[in-house]
Short mmCIF file of C-alpha atoms and ligand atoms in Angstrom, two decimals:
data_model
loop_
_atom_site.label_atom_id
_atom_site.label_comp_id
_atom_site.label_asym_id
_atom_site.label_seq_id
_atom_site.Cartn_x
_atom_site.Cartn_y
_atom_site.Cartn_z
CA UNK A 853 -7.14 1.98 7.34
CA UNK A 854 -3.77 2.36 8.90
CA UNK A 855 -2.55 -0.99 7.69
CA UNK A 856 -3.44 -0.37 4.14
CA UNK A 857 -0.40 1.53 3.17
CA UNK A 858 1.65 -0.75 5.23
CA UNK A 859 0.86 -3.61 3.00
CA UNK A 860 0.89 -1.46 -0.08
CA UNK A 861 4.55 -2.11 -0.41
CA UNK A 862 3.87 -5.53 -1.74
CA UNK A 863 2.50 -4.34 -4.96
CA UNK A 864 5.07 -1.88 -6.21
CA UNK A 865 7.79 -4.32 -5.27
CA UNK A 866 6.97 -6.27 -8.33
CA UNK A 867 7.64 -3.53 -10.82
CA UNK A 868 9.74 -4.66 -13.71
CA UNK A 869 12.98 -6.51 -13.48
CA UNK A 870 15.38 -5.98 -16.31
CA UNK A 871 17.99 -3.28 -16.10
CA UNK A 872 16.63 0.21 -16.27
CA UNK A 873 15.13 0.90 -19.64
CA UNK A 874 15.04 4.27 -21.26
CA UNK A 875 13.20 4.72 -24.50
CA UNK A 876 14.32 7.61 -26.57
CA UNK A 877 11.19 8.83 -28.22
CA UNK A 878 10.91 8.35 -31.96
CA UNK A 879 14.44 7.15 -32.24
CA UNK A 880 12.89 3.77 -31.50
CA UNK A 881 15.89 2.54 -29.68
CA UNK A 882 15.56 0.99 -26.29
CA UNK A 883 18.82 1.22 -24.44
CA UNK A 884 20.21 1.82 -21.03
CA UNK A 885 20.65 5.42 -20.13
CA UNK A 886 24.37 5.31 -20.56
CA UNK A 887 24.09 3.77 -23.94
CA UNK A 888 21.57 6.42 -24.85
CA UNK A 889 24.50 8.74 -25.41
CA UNK A 890 25.44 6.69 -28.41
CA UNK A 891 22.02 5.98 -29.69
CA UNK A 892 21.49 7.34 -33.17
CA UNK A 893 18.61 9.70 -32.87
CA UNK A 894 16.82 12.16 -35.06
CA UNK A 895 17.20 14.71 -32.27
CA UNK A 896 20.62 16.23 -32.73
CA UNK A 897 20.40 17.73 -29.26
CA UNK A 898 20.25 14.41 -27.49
CA UNK A 899 23.98 14.00 -27.04
CA UNK A 900 24.30 17.53 -25.83
CA UNK A 901 21.49 17.12 -23.34
CA UNK A 902 23.33 14.32 -21.68
CA UNK A 903 26.04 16.79 -20.77
CA UNK A 904 23.69 18.22 -18.22
CA UNK A 905 24.54 15.25 -16.10
CA UNK A 906 28.32 15.26 -16.56
CA UNK A 907 30.15 14.38 -13.43
CA UNK A 908 32.09 16.95 -11.49
CA UNK A 909 35.01 14.99 -10.09
CA UNK A 910 35.44 17.37 -7.21
CA UNK A 911 32.18 16.35 -5.63
CA UNK A 912 33.57 13.08 -4.36
CA UNK A 913 35.68 14.55 -1.64
CA UNK A 914 33.12 17.03 -0.43
CA UNK A 915 30.97 16.00 2.47
CA UNK A 916 27.65 17.45 3.37
CA UNK A 917 27.74 20.29 5.86
CA UNK A 918 27.66 19.67 9.56
CA UNK A 919 24.47 21.18 10.87
CA UNK A 920 24.60 20.70 14.59
CA UNK A 921 26.54 19.65 17.63
CA UNK A 922 27.43 15.99 17.70
CA UNK A 923 24.86 13.91 19.45
CA UNK A 924 23.94 16.56 22.00
CA UNK A 925 20.20 16.66 21.41
CA UNK A 926 20.22 12.95 21.01
CA UNK A 927 20.79 11.86 24.53
CA UNK A 928 18.43 12.96 27.24
CA UNK A 929 19.05 11.03 30.48
CA UNK A 930 15.56 11.86 31.75
CA UNK A 931 13.99 9.76 28.98
CA UNK A 932 13.62 6.00 29.09
CA UNK A 933 16.32 4.19 27.13
CA UNK A 934 13.83 3.19 24.45
CA UNK A 935 10.88 5.40 23.55
CA UNK A 936 8.51 6.03 20.70
CA UNK A 937 9.33 8.97 18.45
CA UNK A 938 6.00 8.38 16.72
CA UNK A 939 3.57 5.50 16.38
CA UNK A 940 5.89 4.24 13.69
CA UNK A 941 9.24 4.28 15.34
CA UNK A 942 10.97 3.35 18.51
CA UNK A 943 14.41 4.58 19.22
CA UNK A 944 16.87 3.74 21.95
CA UNK A 945 19.78 5.85 23.12
CA UNK A 946 22.49 4.92 25.60
CA UNK A 947 25.79 6.25 26.83
CA UNK A 948 28.46 4.30 28.70
CA UNK A 949 30.28 1.07 28.10
CA UNK A 950 28.57 -0.37 25.04
CA UNK A 951 29.47 -3.69 23.47
CA UNK A 952 27.72 -4.87 20.34
CA UNK A 953 27.71 -8.61 19.73
CA UNK A 954 25.97 -8.50 16.39
CA UNK A 955 26.10 -12.22 15.72
CA UNK A 956 23.90 -12.80 18.74
CA UNK A 957 21.78 -9.66 18.29
CA UNK A 958 22.88 -8.46 21.71
CA UNK A 959 24.02 -5.09 22.85
CA UNK A 960 25.61 -5.10 26.30
CA UNK A 961 25.25 -1.76 28.03
CA UNK A 962 26.57 -0.43 31.32
CA UNK A 963 24.86 1.27 33.01
CA UNK A 964 21.36 0.21 31.93
CA UNK A 965 18.23 -0.01 34.09
CA UNK A 966 16.81 -3.21 32.65
CA UNK A 967 16.72 -5.41 29.60
CA UNK A 968 15.06 -3.92 26.49
CA UNK A 969 14.16 -5.41 23.15
CA UNK A 970 13.77 -3.39 19.99
CA UNK A 971 13.48 -3.62 16.21
CA UNK A 972 15.19 -0.72 14.49
CA UNK A 973 12.83 -0.04 11.59
CA UNK A 974 10.34 2.81 11.34
CA UNK A 975 7.21 0.80 10.63
CA UNK A 976 6.06 -0.39 14.03
CA UNK A 977 2.38 -0.21 13.16
CA UNK A 978 2.87 -2.78 10.42
CA UNK A 979 3.21 -6.31 11.78
CA UNK A 980 3.90 -7.78 8.36
CA UNK A 981 6.81 -5.44 7.84
CA UNK A 982 8.19 -5.89 11.34
CA UNK A 983 8.23 -9.68 10.98
CA UNK A 984 11.20 -9.38 8.67
CA UNK A 985 13.16 -7.13 11.00
CA UNK A 986 15.69 -8.59 13.37
CA UNK A 987 15.15 -7.90 17.06
CA UNK A 988 18.02 -6.69 19.22
CA UNK A 989 18.27 -7.15 22.96
CA UNK A 990 19.83 -4.50 25.15
CA UNK A 991 21.46 -6.35 28.04
CA UNK A 992 22.48 -4.55 31.26
CA UNK A 993 25.82 -5.42 32.82
CA UNK A 994 28.06 -4.18 35.58
CA UNK A 995 25.24 -3.16 37.97
CA UNK A 996 24.77 -4.66 41.43
CA UNK A 997 21.99 -7.01 40.29
CA UNK A 998 23.22 -7.67 36.76
CA UNK A 999 24.25 -11.20 35.99
CA UNK A 1000 25.23 -10.89 32.32
CA UNK A 1001 28.88 -11.36 31.48
CA UNK A 1002 29.69 -9.11 28.54
CA UNK A 1003 32.10 -10.26 25.85
CA UNK A 1004 35.48 -8.51 25.53
CA UNK A 1005 35.77 -5.75 22.98
CA UNK A 1006 37.60 -6.78 19.85
CA UNK A 1007 37.17 -3.40 18.12
CA UNK A 1008 37.02 -0.10 19.96
CA UNK A 1009 35.38 2.89 18.29
CA UNK A 1010 35.54 6.47 19.47
CA UNK A 1011 32.44 7.65 17.59
CA UNK A 1012 28.80 6.80 18.38
CA UNK A 1013 27.09 3.83 16.74
CA UNK A 1014 23.82 4.09 14.88
CA UNK A 1015 22.00 0.78 14.38
CA UNK A 1016 19.21 0.44 11.84
CA UNK A 1017 17.60 -2.11 9.55
CA UNK A 1018 16.89 -1.99 5.84
CA UNK A 1019 13.62 -3.71 6.70
CA UNK A 1020 11.59 -6.27 4.88
CA UNK A 1021 10.61 -4.09 1.96
CA UNK A 1022 14.07 -3.19 0.73
CA UNK A 1023 13.90 -2.54 -2.97
CA UNK A 1024 10.57 -0.79 -2.92
CA UNK A 1025 11.76 2.76 -3.40
CA UNK A 1026 8.82 4.23 -1.53
CA UNK A 1027 9.63 2.18 1.54
CA UNK A 1028 13.36 2.71 1.17
CA UNK A 1029 12.85 6.46 1.45
CA UNK A 1030 9.89 6.57 3.80
CA UNK A 1031 10.91 3.92 6.30
CA UNK A 1032 14.69 4.04 6.12
CA UNK A 1033 16.48 6.85 4.34
CA UNK A 1034 14.56 9.97 5.36
CA UNK A 1035 14.43 8.87 9.03
CA UNK A 1036 18.14 7.98 8.84
CA UNK A 1037 18.95 11.42 7.50
CA UNK A 1038 16.80 13.09 10.16
CA UNK A 1039 18.55 11.12 12.87
CA UNK A 1040 22.17 11.21 11.76
CA UNK A 1041 22.91 14.21 9.58
CA UNK A 1042 23.96 16.27 12.57
CA UNK A 1043 26.80 13.86 13.38
CA UNK A 1044 28.68 15.37 10.47
CA UNK A 1045 30.00 11.97 9.40
CA UNK A 1046 31.30 11.08 12.87
CA UNK A 1047 29.08 8.05 13.33
CA UNK A 1048 29.44 4.34 12.70
CA UNK A 1049 26.46 2.76 10.93
CA UNK A 1050 25.52 -0.78 11.95
CA UNK A 1051 23.08 -2.15 9.40
CA UNK A 1052 20.87 -5.19 9.86
CA UNK A 1053 19.08 -7.10 7.08
CA UNK A 1054 21.65 -6.26 4.44
CA UNK A 1055 21.10 -7.26 0.86
CA UNK A 1056 24.22 -6.58 -1.12
CA UNK A 1057 22.51 -4.91 -4.05
CA UNK A 1058 20.59 -2.67 -1.70
CA UNK A 1059 23.69 -1.67 0.20
CA UNK A 1060 25.54 -0.96 -3.05
CA UNK A 1061 22.69 1.17 -4.27
CA UNK A 1062 22.64 3.46 -1.26
CA UNK A 1063 26.30 3.38 -0.27
CA UNK A 1064 26.97 6.75 -1.95
CA UNK A 1065 24.32 8.22 0.35
CA UNK A 1066 25.63 6.47 3.46
CA UNK A 1067 29.09 7.82 2.65
CA UNK A 1068 27.74 11.33 2.88
CA UNK A 1069 26.36 10.65 6.34
CA UNK A 1070 29.19 8.59 7.80
CA UNK A 1071 32.88 8.56 7.10
CA UNK A 1072 33.13 4.87 8.01
CA UNK A 1073 32.13 1.80 6.01
CA UNK A 1074 28.79 0.36 7.02
CA UNK A 1075 29.12 -2.69 9.29
CA UNK A 1076 26.94 -5.71 8.48
CA UNK A 1077 25.88 -6.22 12.07
CA UNK A 1078 24.10 -9.54 11.45
CA UNK A 1079 27.18 -11.25 10.12
CA UNK A 1080 30.01 -9.61 11.93
CA UNK A 1081 32.02 -11.75 14.33
CA UNK A 1082 33.65 -8.85 16.14
CA UNK A 1083 32.52 -7.30 19.39
CA UNK A 1084 32.33 -3.60 18.56
CA UNK A 1085 32.56 -1.20 21.47
CA UNK A 1086 31.29 2.37 21.54
CA UNK A 1087 30.94 5.25 23.96
CA UNK A 1088 27.31 5.73 22.88
CA UNK A 1089 24.74 4.09 20.69
CA UNK A 1090 21.48 4.99 18.98
CA UNK A 1091 19.20 2.22 17.83
CA UNK A 1092 16.36 3.01 15.44
CA UNK A 1093 15.63 6.27 13.66
CA UNK A 1094 13.26 9.10 14.41
CA UNK A 1095 10.19 9.22 12.20
CA UNK A 1096 8.17 12.39 11.65
CA UNK A 1097 5.94 11.81 8.63
CA UNK A 1098 5.98 9.93 5.32
CA UNK A 1099 8.99 11.20 3.37
CA UNK A 1100 8.88 14.31 5.51
CA UNK A 1101 10.79 16.02 8.29
CA UNK A 1102 9.45 18.38 10.91
CA UNK A 1103 12.29 20.89 11.31
CA UNK A 1104 10.99 21.93 14.73
CA UNK A 1105 11.80 18.45 15.98
CA UNK A 1106 14.88 17.54 13.96
CA UNK A 1107 18.41 17.96 15.32
CA UNK A 1108 19.92 21.07 13.78
CA UNK A 1109 16.50 21.93 12.32
CA UNK A 1110 17.13 19.95 9.15
CA UNK A 1111 14.42 19.86 6.51
CA UNK A 1112 13.55 17.84 3.45
CA UNK A 1113 15.21 20.59 1.43
CA UNK A 1114 18.46 19.67 3.20
CA UNK A 1115 17.82 16.04 2.37
CA UNK A 1116 17.32 16.92 -1.28
CA UNK A 1117 20.53 18.93 -1.24
CA UNK A 1118 22.31 15.92 0.16
CA UNK A 1119 20.92 13.74 -2.63
CA UNK A 1120 21.97 16.31 -5.21
CA UNK A 1121 25.46 16.23 -3.85
CA UNK A 1122 25.54 12.44 -3.53
CA UNK A 1123 24.42 11.79 -7.06
CA UNK A 1124 25.95 14.91 -8.57
CA UNK A 1125 22.67 16.35 -9.70
CA UNK A 1126 23.28 19.71 -11.23
CA UNK A 1127 19.82 21.13 -11.66
CA UNK A 1128 18.50 22.96 -8.65
CA UNK A 1129 15.38 24.43 -10.27
CA UNK A 1130 13.08 23.26 -13.07
CA UNK A 1131 12.27 25.51 -15.99
CA UNK A 1132 9.63 25.99 -18.65
CA UNK A 1133 12.38 25.94 -21.23
CA UNK A 1134 14.11 22.91 -19.80
CA UNK A 1135 17.77 22.62 -18.97
CA UNK A 1136 20.30 25.08 -20.42
CA UNK A 1137 20.80 24.62 -24.17
CA UNK A 1138 17.36 23.11 -24.52
CA UNK A 1139 14.29 25.00 -25.56
CA UNK A 1140 11.56 22.81 -24.15
CA UNK A 1141 10.73 21.22 -20.85
CA UNK A 1142 11.49 17.57 -20.41
CA UNK A 1143 8.75 15.12 -19.54
CA UNK A 1144 9.82 11.91 -17.87
CA UNK A 1145 7.21 9.17 -18.01
CA UNK A 1146 7.71 6.55 -15.32
CA UNK A 1147 6.76 3.29 -16.93
CA UNK A 1148 5.49 0.14 -15.25
CA UNK A 1149 5.66 -3.33 -16.71
CA UNK A 1150 3.15 -5.39 -14.77
CA UNK A 1151 0.22 -3.77 -13.02
CA UNK A 1152 -0.99 -0.21 -13.64
CA UNK A 1153 0.61 -0.05 -17.05
CA UNK A 1154 0.11 2.75 -19.52
CA UNK A 1155 -1.50 0.87 -22.40
CA UNK A 1156 -0.86 3.66 -24.87
CA UNK A 1157 2.56 4.79 -23.73
CA UNK A 1158 3.94 5.45 -27.20
CA UNK A 1159 0.89 7.46 -28.20
CA UNK A 1160 1.25 9.43 -24.97
CA UNK A 1161 4.88 10.15 -25.74
CA UNK A 1162 3.92 11.22 -29.23
CA UNK A 1163 1.19 13.54 -27.94
CA UNK A 1164 3.63 15.04 -25.46
CA UNK A 1165 6.21 15.57 -28.18
CA UNK A 1166 3.58 17.36 -30.28
CA UNK A 1167 2.88 19.52 -27.23
CA UNK A 1168 6.56 20.48 -27.39
CA UNK A 1169 7.91 18.40 -24.56
CA UNK A 1170 11.19 16.58 -24.77
CA UNK A 1171 10.06 13.10 -23.73
CA UNK A 1172 11.82 10.29 -21.92
CA UNK A 1173 10.30 7.03 -20.76
CA UNK A 1174 12.01 5.01 -18.06
CA UNK A 1175 11.40 2.27 -15.58
CA UNK A 1176 13.63 1.97 -12.55
CA UNK A 1177 14.02 -1.25 -10.56
CA UNK A 1178 16.16 -2.85 -7.83
CA UNK A 1179 19.23 -3.00 -9.99
CA UNK A 1180 18.92 0.31 -11.72
CA UNK A 1181 22.11 2.30 -11.78
CA UNK A 1182 21.03 4.84 -9.19
CA UNK A 1183 23.39 7.69 -10.03
CA UNK A 1184 22.41 7.61 -13.67
CA UNK A 1185 18.75 7.26 -12.95
CA UNK A 1186 18.86 10.08 -10.44
CA UNK A 1187 20.49 12.28 -13.08
CA UNK A 1188 17.83 11.38 -15.61
CA UNK A 1189 15.10 12.37 -13.14
CA UNK A 1190 16.94 15.54 -12.27
CA UNK A 1191 17.05 16.46 -15.95
CA UNK A 1192 13.22 16.38 -16.07
CA UNK A 1193 10.91 19.32 -15.53
CA UNK A 1194 7.77 17.23 -15.38
CA UNK A 1195 7.57 13.65 -14.14
CA UNK A 1196 4.46 11.60 -14.69
CA UNK A 1197 3.45 8.10 -13.68
CA UNK A 1198 0.65 5.93 -12.40
CA UNK A 1199 0.51 5.70 -8.61
CA UNK A 1200 3.34 3.38 -7.52
CA UNK A 1201 6.74 3.28 -5.88
CA UNK A 1202 8.46 4.67 -8.98
CA UNK A 1203 7.08 8.12 -8.21
CA UNK A 1204 9.38 8.22 -5.20
CA UNK A 1205 11.99 9.32 -7.70
CA UNK A 1206 10.56 12.80 -7.18
CA UNK A 1207 13.29 13.11 -4.54
CA UNK A 1208 15.67 13.78 -7.45
CA UNK A 1209 13.52 16.33 -9.26
CA UNK A 1210 14.73 19.89 -9.31
CA UNK A 1211 12.76 22.36 -7.19
CA UNK A 1212 9.45 23.52 -8.62
CA UNK A 1213 9.33 20.67 -11.10
CA UNK A 1214 5.87 19.18 -11.62
CA UNK A 1215 4.89 15.71 -10.49
CA UNK A 1216 1.78 14.35 -12.19
CA UNK A 1217 0.40 11.39 -10.30
CA UNK A 1218 -1.98 9.36 -12.44
CA UNK A 1219 -4.68 8.15 -10.06
CA UNK A 1220 -6.22 4.86 -11.17
CA UNK A 1221 -9.99 4.43 -11.10
CA UNK A 1222 -11.37 3.33 -7.73
CA UNK A 1223 -11.66 6.11 -5.14
CA UNK A 1224 -7.97 6.03 -4.32
CA UNK A 1225 -7.54 9.70 -3.33
CA UNK A 1226 -6.66 8.92 0.27
CA UNK A 1227 -3.92 6.54 -0.83
CA UNK A 1228 -2.46 8.85 -3.44
CA UNK A 1229 -2.60 11.78 -1.04
CA UNK A 1230 -0.59 10.28 1.81
CA UNK A 1231 1.94 8.56 -0.42
CA UNK A 1232 2.88 11.31 -2.87
CA UNK A 1233 0.62 14.37 -2.77
CA UNK A 1234 1.46 15.43 0.78
CA UNK A 1235 5.19 14.57 0.56
CA UNK A 1236 5.48 16.59 -2.66
CA UNK A 1237 4.96 19.79 -0.66
CA UNK A 1238 7.95 19.09 1.54
CA UNK A 1239 9.96 18.23 -1.56
CA UNK A 1240 9.23 21.61 -3.15
CA UNK A 1241 7.66 19.81 -6.11
CA UNK A 1242 4.46 21.09 -7.68
CA UNK A 1243 1.90 18.38 -7.49
CA UNK A 1244 -0.80 17.67 -10.05
CA UNK A 1245 -3.01 14.71 -10.49
CA UNK A 1246 -4.60 13.06 -13.43
CA UNK A 1247 -7.72 11.16 -12.40
CA UNK A 1248 -8.33 8.15 -14.59
CA UNK A 1249 -11.98 7.92 -15.59
CA UNK A 1250 -13.69 4.61 -16.05
CA UNK A 1251 -13.45 5.13 -19.81
CA UNK A 1252 -9.68 5.23 -19.52
CA UNK A 1253 -9.45 2.18 -17.30
CA UNK A 1254 -9.02 -1.45 -18.28
CA UNK A 1255 -11.55 -2.32 -15.56
CA UNK A 1256 -14.22 -1.28 -18.02
CA UNK A 1257 -13.40 -4.38 -20.05
CA UNK A 1258 -13.26 -6.67 -17.05
CA UNK A 1259 -16.66 -5.94 -15.56
CA UNK A 1260 -20.11 -4.95 -16.78
CA UNK A 1261 -20.93 -1.26 -16.39
CA UNK A 1262 -23.16 -1.78 -13.39
CA UNK A 1263 -20.76 -4.05 -11.52
CA UNK A 1264 -20.31 -3.41 -7.80
CA UNK A 1265 -16.57 -2.71 -8.30
CA UNK A 1266 -17.29 0.01 -10.81
CA UNK A 1267 -20.32 1.55 -9.13
CA UNK A 1268 -19.32 1.45 -5.48
CA UNK A 1269 -15.56 1.67 -5.03
CA UNK A 1270 -15.88 3.02 -1.49
CA UNK A 1271 -17.83 -0.05 -0.47
CA UNK A 1272 -15.01 -2.17 -1.84
CA UNK A 1273 -12.64 -0.12 0.33
CA UNK A 1274 -14.63 -1.17 3.38
CA UNK A 1275 -13.64 -4.76 2.69
CA UNK A 1276 -10.05 -3.89 3.44
CA UNK A 1277 -6.71 -3.42 1.84
CA UNK A 1278 -6.49 -6.79 0.10
CA UNK A 1279 -9.72 -6.06 -1.75
CA UNK A 1280 -8.55 -2.59 -2.80
CA UNK A 1281 -5.21 -3.92 -3.91
CA UNK A 1282 -6.62 -6.81 -5.90
CA UNK A 1283 -9.43 -4.92 -7.59
CA UNK A 1284 -7.97 -1.49 -8.26
CA UNK A 1285 -4.20 -1.80 -8.04
CA UNK A 1286 -3.20 -5.21 -9.32
CA UNK A 1287 -5.75 -5.66 -12.06
CA UNK A 1288 -5.93 -2.23 -13.57
CA UNK A 1289 -4.12 -0.71 -16.53
CA UNK A 1290 -4.84 2.67 -18.03
CA UNK A 1291 -5.22 4.12 -21.51
CA UNK A 1292 -5.05 7.87 -21.17
CA UNK A 1293 -7.28 10.17 -23.19
CA UNK A 1294 -4.73 12.06 -25.27
CA UNK A 1295 -6.72 15.29 -25.35
CA UNK A 1296 -6.98 15.27 -21.58
CA UNK A 1297 -3.29 14.40 -21.37
CA UNK A 1298 -2.31 17.30 -23.61
CA UNK A 1299 -4.42 19.67 -21.53
CA UNK A 1300 -2.81 18.37 -18.35
CA UNK A 1301 0.66 18.84 -19.80
CA UNK A 1302 -0.19 22.41 -20.84
CA UNK A 1303 -1.26 23.09 -17.31
CA UNK A 1304 1.98 21.59 -16.02
CA UNK A 1305 4.00 23.77 -18.39
CA UNK A 1306 2.22 26.84 -17.08
CA UNK A 1307 3.16 26.04 -13.50
CA UNK A 1308 6.85 25.69 -14.37
CA UNK A 1309 9.06 28.66 -13.51
C1 LIG B 267 13.33 -6.12 -5.54
O1 LIG B 267 13.76 -6.73 -4.36
C2 LIG B 267 12.74 -7.33 -3.60
C3 LIG B 267 13.34 -7.83 -2.33
O2 LIG B 267 14.41 -8.66 -2.57
C4 LIG B 267 12.13 -8.46 -4.41
O3 LIG B 267 11.11 -9.07 -3.69
C5 LIG B 267 11.57 -7.87 -5.67
O4 LIG B 267 11.05 -8.89 -6.47
C6 LIG B 267 12.66 -7.16 -6.42
N1 LIG B 267 12.09 -6.50 -7.54
C7 LIG B 267 12.62 -6.63 -8.73
C8 LIG B 267 11.95 -5.86 -9.77
O5 LIG B 267 13.61 -7.31 -8.94
C1 LIG B 268 27.02 -16.83 15.37
O1 LIG B 268 25.92 -17.19 16.16
C2 LIG B 268 25.42 -18.48 15.99
C3 LIG B 268 24.25 -18.69 16.89
O2 LIG B 268 23.59 -17.53 17.19
C4 LIG B 268 26.48 -19.50 16.30
O3 LIG B 268 26.00 -20.79 15.99
C5 LIG B 268 27.69 -19.22 15.49
O4 LIG B 268 28.71 -20.07 15.90
C6 LIG B 268 28.14 -17.80 15.67
N1 LIG B 268 29.26 -17.56 14.84
C7 LIG B 268 30.43 -17.24 15.32
C8 LIG B 268 31.57 -17.19 14.38
O5 LIG B 268 30.57 -16.94 16.48
C1 LIG B 269 18.89 -5.08 43.45
O1 LIG B 269 17.82 -5.91 43.82
C2 LIG B 269 17.34 -5.66 45.16
C3 LIG B 269 16.31 -6.73 45.50
O2 LIG B 269 15.42 -6.97 44.46
C4 LIG B 269 16.76 -4.25 45.20
O3 LIG B 269 16.28 -3.97 46.47
C5 LIG B 269 17.83 -3.26 44.81
O4 LIG B 269 17.29 -1.97 44.75
C6 LIG B 269 18.43 -3.62 43.47
N1 LIG B 269 19.57 -2.77 43.21
C7 LIG B 269 19.72 -2.12 42.11
C8 LIG B 269 20.94 -1.27 41.94
O5 LIG B 269 18.90 -2.18 41.16
C1 LIG B 270 39.24 -1.62 23.94
O1 LIG B 270 39.22 -0.76 25.05
C2 LIG B 270 39.27 -1.45 26.30
C3 LIG B 270 39.07 -0.44 27.41
O2 LIG B 270 39.92 0.64 27.21
C4 LIG B 270 40.57 -2.21 26.42
O3 LIG B 270 40.61 -2.91 27.63
C5 LIG B 270 40.66 -3.17 25.26
O4 LIG B 270 41.91 -3.83 25.28
C6 LIG B 270 40.49 -2.48 23.95
N1 LIG B 270 40.38 -3.49 22.92
C7 LIG B 270 41.00 -3.39 21.77
C8 LIG B 270 40.80 -4.52 20.80
O5 LIG B 270 41.65 -2.40 21.46
C1 LIG B 271 -9.36 14.11 -8.80
O1 LIG B 271 -10.34 13.56 -7.95
C2 LIG B 271 -10.33 14.08 -6.64
C3 LIG B 271 -11.35 13.32 -5.83
O2 LIG B 271 -12.54 13.22 -6.48
C4 LIG B 271 -10.65 15.57 -6.69
O3 LIG B 271 -10.60 16.11 -5.40
C5 LIG B 271 -9.61 16.26 -7.57
O4 LIG B 271 -9.93 17.62 -7.70
C6 LIG B 271 -9.57 15.61 -8.92
N1 LIG B 271 -8.47 16.20 -9.67
C7 LIG B 271 -8.58 16.59 -10.92
C8 LIG B 271 -7.39 17.19 -11.54
O5 LIG B 271 -9.61 16.44 -11.55
C1 LIG B 272 -11.14 12.99 -23.97
O1 LIG B 272 -11.07 14.13 -23.14
C2 LIG B 272 -11.68 15.26 -23.72
C3 LIG B 272 -11.32 16.46 -22.84
O2 LIG B 272 -11.48 16.17 -21.49
C4 LIG B 272 -13.16 15.01 -23.83
O3 LIG B 272 -13.81 16.12 -24.37
C5 LIG B 272 -13.37 13.80 -24.72
O4 LIG B 272 -14.73 13.45 -24.75
C6 LIG B 272 -12.56 12.62 -24.22
N1 LIG B 272 -12.61 11.56 -25.21
C7 LIG B 272 -13.08 10.37 -24.95
C8 LIG B 272 -13.03 9.38 -26.05
O5 LIG B 272 -13.54 10.09 -23.85
#
């Protein structure tokens, strides 16, 4: 089953496409989050609530703390130049005379035992994903038997280089965090900003989206290594990030002992998220917890979203509905998520936004019909623990699923989901992920929300 998740990225990639949409419940206005400030609403508190996310100008100049010595743990001469940090990631480390000729995907290194080839993206087990990742060749020069003639340096750097790729799934938030950002944090936080990022596979919108985060990790602008005509020279280089587990970090193995809690702190600082801890009474000056419903436009839609929002409002939740996508204004969306105490959504990449939730907030993953526990566990249930988010699930029964209308009651797909799983990922994806929408039972929803409220601090 190990390829299943790998290819799972294809489905959430399709979510929605307009700018981020936030629906202010009952006010019936659909506006961007920023505009929501000006939306006329029957809730007089709405404008005030937005203050929770006011920007503190001082944050800009503050960098995240340095947690360890620079690069020390990173270079162990007894290890091969390139080695696996897990089944999912290979990483190379070298010290010496290093010349990066990005335009030709070559890194000239002296001394180096032999030529190596590597793809700097933490998804080695997934051939489909790796196809989109550019391969770099490490070329030895200067040794007795080396024949390569390295190019002359046109830019000399005194800090180490860190080369990575945004990968083929850029834009799927789950993959952005799992395959790129968490491993990047694990591998570079301890440099304390003294590192030059070389990024391959750049898409401008993607780079723009995460630049605030990169700025926290490096005090230099990211170099687009695929399209740069310079020869950049460094005293050391790291290629590819360390991977521990999906959206997780094993502090026993991370430089400086960093944890996911440190990563969340970094995000809070990057996006100026003020709320550290969730609360049963919501943010200050509110008297109820906020429920954020993560909406989806194509597959796995909530068919009764408005009714759900209404039921939640009756259960005394302050409700927001939002759908993030590639072009969502990240800082604002992050602040919206951070303002929530409970976040709920059908299994999909949008739930990755839990990285912005305050501690002890509740994530409710709505699990579509079809025996998908294993998928929902590895993607969000297990990571939630590391994130200090309380995890709950809402299992969709057949009665709540649109599959009921597609197939007769005794259909193979409805009676034997695990046998469908045996046919492989494409079958699972087509039958249970792409073609299913859900209509939640409002009584069950209200009960679930009550339970969530009771878990909140
Ligand atoms: C997000 O970006 C990916 C990669 O470019 C693209 O395939 C996908 O369609 C985009 N999604 C949206 C919602 O625009
Ligand atoms: C970049 O590399 C390609 C071939 O790999 C070459 O055709 C092109 O001239 C190079 N560009 C520059 C400016 O060196
Ligand atoms: C160079 O190649 C020769 C012959 O293959 C070998 O004996 C020698 O050890 C090599 N030297 C180095 C420094 O690798
Ligand atoms: C970079 O450093 C090397 C070695 O010190 C020197 O020969 C070269 O001129 C420098 N290049 C630039 C562009 O500063
Ligand atoms: C959802 O289903 C899984 C698998 O059957 C089960 O382990 C879990 O307890 C269920 N959760 C709820 C809240 O019913
Ligand atoms: C909705 O859920 C409640 C509580 O779980 C249950 O008693 C009721 O039968 C469900 N309603 C429908 C229409 O399935």
